[in-house]
PDB file of C-alpha atoms in Angstrom:
ATOM      1  CA  MET Y   1       0.000   0.000   0.000  1.00 44.00           C
ATOM      2  CA  GLU Y   2       1.066   3.566  -0.620  1.00 54.00           C
ATOM      3  CA  LYS Y   3       2.401   5.712   2.162  1.00 62.00           C
ATOM      4  CA  TYR Y   4      -0.403   7.469   4.030  1.00 60.00           C
ATOM      5  CA  GLU Y   5       0.922  10.906   3.011  1.00 61.00           C
ATOM      6  CA  GLU Y   6       0.870   9.959  -0.681  1.00 61.00           C
ATOM      7  CA  LEU Y   7      -2.903   9.587  -0.514  1.00 61.00           C
ATOM      8  CA  PHE Y   8      -3.100  13.333   0.197  1.00 62.00           C
ATOM      9  CA  ASN Y   9      -0.596  14.387  -2.458  1.00 63.00           C
ATOM     10  CA  PRO Y  10      -2.767  14.547  -5.603  1.00 59.00           C
ATOM     11  CA  SER Y  11      -1.104  13.741  -8.904  1.00 60.00           C
ATOM     12  CA  PHE Y  12      -2.131  17.104 -10.400  1.00 51.00           C
ATOM     13  CA  LEU Y  13       0.283  18.765  -7.951  1.00 53.00           C
ATOM     14  CA  LYS Y  14       3.134  16.756  -9.471  1.00 55.00           C
ATOM     15  CA  LYS Y  15       2.662  18.189 -12.994  1.00 55.00           C
ATOM     16  CA  GLU Y  16       5.263  20.619 -14.272  1.00 58.00           C
ATOM     17  CA  SER Y  17       4.031  24.153 -13.717  1.00 55.00           C
ATOM     18  CA  ALA Y  18       5.070  27.515 -12.322  1.00 53.00           C
ATOM     19  CA  ALA Y  19       3.476  26.531  -9.022  1.00 57.00           C
ATOM     20  CA  LYS Y  20       5.328  23.195  -8.848  1.00 57.00           C
ATOM     21  CA  GLU Y  21       8.208  24.624  -6.800  1.00 60.00           C
ATOM     22  CA  VAL Y  22       5.751  26.033  -4.261  1.00 58.00           C
ATOM     23  CA  CYS Y  23       3.928  22.691  -4.093  1.00 62.00           C
ATOM     24  CA  ASP Y  24       7.176  20.743  -3.725  1.00 66.00           C
ATOM     25  CA  ASN Y  25       8.142  22.815  -0.685  1.00 70.00           C
ATOM     26  CA  ARG Y  26       4.804  22.254   1.033  1.00 70.00           C
ATOM     27  CA  PRO Y  27       4.298  19.060   3.041  1.00 70.00           C
ATOM     28  CA  PRO Y  28       1.362  16.909   1.847  1.00 72.00           C
ATOM     29  CA  LEU Y  29      -0.260  17.050   5.299  1.00 74.00           C
ATOM     30  CA  PRO Y  30       0.030  19.436   8.221  1.00 74.00           C
ATOM     31  CA  LYS Y  31       1.804  17.875  11.203  1.00 76.00           C
ATOM     32  CA  ASP Y  32      -1.374  18.175  13.288  1.00 79.00           C
ATOM     33  CA  ALA Y  33      -3.746  16.735  10.640  1.00 77.00           C
ATOM     34  CA  ALA Y  34      -6.695  14.853  12.103  1.00 80.00           C
ATOM     35  CA  VAL Y  35      -9.003  12.236  10.665  1.00 79.00           C
ATOM     36  CA  THR Y  36     -12.445  13.713  10.047  1.00 82.00           C
ATOM     37  CA  MET Y  37     -15.935  12.322   9.753  1.00 82.00           C
ATOM     38  CA  ALA Y  38     -18.849  13.384   7.600  1.00 81.00           C
ATOM     39  CA  TYR Y  39     -22.419  13.425   8.842  1.00 81.00           C
ATOM     40  CA  VAL Y  40     -24.824  12.507   6.066  1.00 76.00           C
ATOM     41  CA  PRO Y  41     -28.419  12.551   7.296  1.00 75.00           C
ATOM     42  CA  LEU Y  42     -30.901  10.015   5.980  1.00 79.00           C
ATOM     43  CA  GLN Y  43     -33.043  11.670   3.333  1.00 74.00           C
ATOM     44  CA  THR Y  44     -36.689  10.952   4.100  1.00 80.00           C
ATOM     45  CA  ASP Y  45     -37.989  13.575   1.654  1.00 78.00           C
ATOM     46  CA  MET Y  46     -37.230  12.041  -1.722  1.00 86.00           C
ATOM     47  CA  ILE Y  47     -37.878  15.211  -3.745  1.00 92.00           C
ATOM     48  CA  THR Y  48     -34.799  15.703  -5.915  1.00 93.00           C
ATOM     49  CA  TYR Y  49     -33.444  18.231  -8.383  1.00 95.00           C
ATOM     50  CA  ASP Y  50     -33.036  17.286 -12.026  1.00 95.00           C
ATOM     51  CA  GLU Y  51     -29.440  16.489 -13.044  1.00 95.00           C
ATOM     52  CA  ASP Y  52     -28.522  19.974 -14.308  1.00 95.00           C
ATOM     53  CA  LYS Y  53     -29.950  21.752 -11.261  1.00 96.00           C
ATOM     54  CA  ALA Y  54     -28.248  19.248  -8.921  1.00 94.00           C
ATOM     55  CA  LEU Y  55     -24.859  19.931 -10.520  1.00 94.00           C
ATOM     56  CA  GLN Y  56     -25.454  23.671 -10.324  1.00 94.00           C
ATOM     57  CA  CYS Y  57     -26.429  23.518  -6.628  1.00 92.00           C
ATOM     58  CA  GLY Y  58     -23.931  20.853  -5.575  1.00 91.00           C
ATOM     59  CA  THR Y  59     -26.634  18.627  -4.100  1.00 90.00           C
ATOM     60  CA  LEU Y  60     -29.370  16.359  -5.342  1.00 90.00           C
ATOM     61  CA  PHE Y  61     -31.707  17.187  -2.471  1.00 89.00           C
ATOM     62  CA  PRO Y  62     -33.318  20.661  -2.182  1.00 92.00           C
ATOM     63  CA  THR Y  63     -33.441  20.318   1.622  1.00 87.00           C
ATOM     64  CA  LEU Y  64     -29.615  20.193   1.666  1.00 86.00           C
ATOM     65  CA  ASN Y  65     -29.195  23.274  -0.529  1.00 91.00           C
ATOM     66  CA  LYS Y  66     -27.816  25.635   2.114  1.00 88.00           C
ATOM     67  CA  VAL Y  67     -26.073  28.984   1.818  1.00 84.00           C
ATOM     68  CA  PHE Y  68     -22.276  28.693   2.044  1.00 78.00           C
ATOM     69  CA  LEU Y  69     -20.983  31.278   4.493  1.00 76.00           C
ATOM     70  CA  GLY Y  70     -17.312  30.825   3.649  1.00 73.00           C
ATOM     71  CA  GLY Y  71     -16.256  30.459   7.269  1.00 69.00           C
ATOM     72  CA  SER Y  72     -17.462  29.208  10.563  1.00 65.00           C
ATOM     73  CA  ALA Y  73     -21.110  29.899  11.278  1.00 59.00           C
ATOM     74  CA  LYS Y  74     -21.911  31.704  14.498  1.00 59.00           C
TER      75      LYS Y  74
END
Protein backbone atom coordinates (compact mmCIF):
# COMPACT_ATOMS: atom_id res chain seq x y z
CA MET A 1 0.00 0.00 0.00
CA GLU A 2 1.07 3.57 -0.62
CA LYS A 3 2.40 5.71 2.16
CA TYR A 4 -0.40 7.47 4.03
CA GLU A 5 0.92 10.91 3.01
CA GLU A 6 0.87 9.96 -0.68
CA LEU A 7 -2.90 9.59 -0.51
CA PHE A 8 -3.10 13.33 0.20
CA ASN A 9 -0.60 14.39 -2.46
CA PRO A 10 -2.77 14.55 -5.60
CA SER A 11 -1.10 13.74 -8.90
CA PHE A 12 -2.13 17.10 -10.40
CA LEU A 13 0.28 18.76 -7.95
CA LYS A 14 3.13 16.76 -9.47
CA LYS A 15 2.66 18.19 -12.99
CA GLU A 16 5.26 20.62 -14.27
CA SER A 17 4.03 24.15 -13.72
CA ALA A 18 5.07 27.51 -12.32
CA ALA A 19 3.48 26.53 -9.02
CA LYS A 20 5.33 23.20 -8.85
CA GLU A 21 8.21 24.62 -6.80
CA VAL A 22 5.75 26.03 -4.26
CA CYS A 23 3.93 22.69 -4.09
CA ASP A 24 7.18 20.74 -3.72
CA ASN A 25 8.14 22.82 -0.68
CA ARG A 26 4.80 22.25 1.03
CA PRO A 27 4.30 19.06 3.04
CA PRO A 28 1.36 16.91 1.85
CA LEU A 29 -0.26 17.05 5.30
CA PRO A 30 0.03 19.44 8.22
CA LYS A 31 1.80 17.87 11.20
CA ASP A 32 -1.37 18.17 13.29
CA ALA A 33 -3.75 16.74 10.64
CA ALA A 34 -6.70 14.85 12.10
CA VAL A 35 -9.00 12.24 10.67
CA THR A 36 -12.45 13.71 10.05
CA MET A 37 -15.93 12.32 9.75
CA ALA A 38 -18.85 13.38 7.60
CA TYR A 39 -22.42 13.42 8.84
CA VAL A 40 -24.82 12.51 6.07
CA PRO A 41 -28.42 12.55 7.30
CA LEU A 42 -30.90 10.02 5.98
CA GLN A 43 -33.04 11.67 3.33
CA THR A 44 -36.69 10.95 4.10
CA ASP A 45 -37.99 13.57 1.65
CA MET A 46 -37.23 12.04 -1.72
CA ILE A 47 -37.88 15.21 -3.74
CA THR A 48 -34.80 15.70 -5.91
CA TYR A 49 -33.44 18.23 -8.38
CA ASP A 50 -33.04 17.29 -12.03
CA GLU A 51 -29.44 16.49 -13.04
CA ASP A 52 -28.52 19.97 -14.31
CA LYS A 53 -29.95 21.75 -11.26
CA ALA A 54 -28.25 19.25 -8.92
CA LEU A 55 -24.86 19.93 -10.52
CA GLN A 56 -25.45 23.67 -10.32
CA CYS A 57 -26.43 23.52 -6.63
CA GLY A 58 -23.93 20.85 -5.58
CA THR A 59 -26.63 18.63 -4.10
CA LEU A 60 -29.37 16.36 -5.34
CA PHE A 61 -31.71 17.19 -2.47
CA PRO A 62 -33.32 20.66 -2.18
CA THR A 63 -33.44 20.32 1.62
CA LEU A 64 -29.62 20.19 1.67
CA ASN A 65 -29.20 23.27 -0.53
CA LYS A 66 -27.82 25.63 2.11
CA VAL A 67 -26.07 28.98 1.82
CA PHE A 68 -22.28 28.69 2.04
CA LEU A 69 -20.98 31.28 4.49
CA GLY A 70 -17.31 30.83 3.65
CA GLY A 71 -16.26 30.46 7.27
CA SER A 72 -17.46 29.21 10.56
CA ALA A 73 -21.11 29.90 11.28
CA LYS A 74 -21.91 31.70 14.50
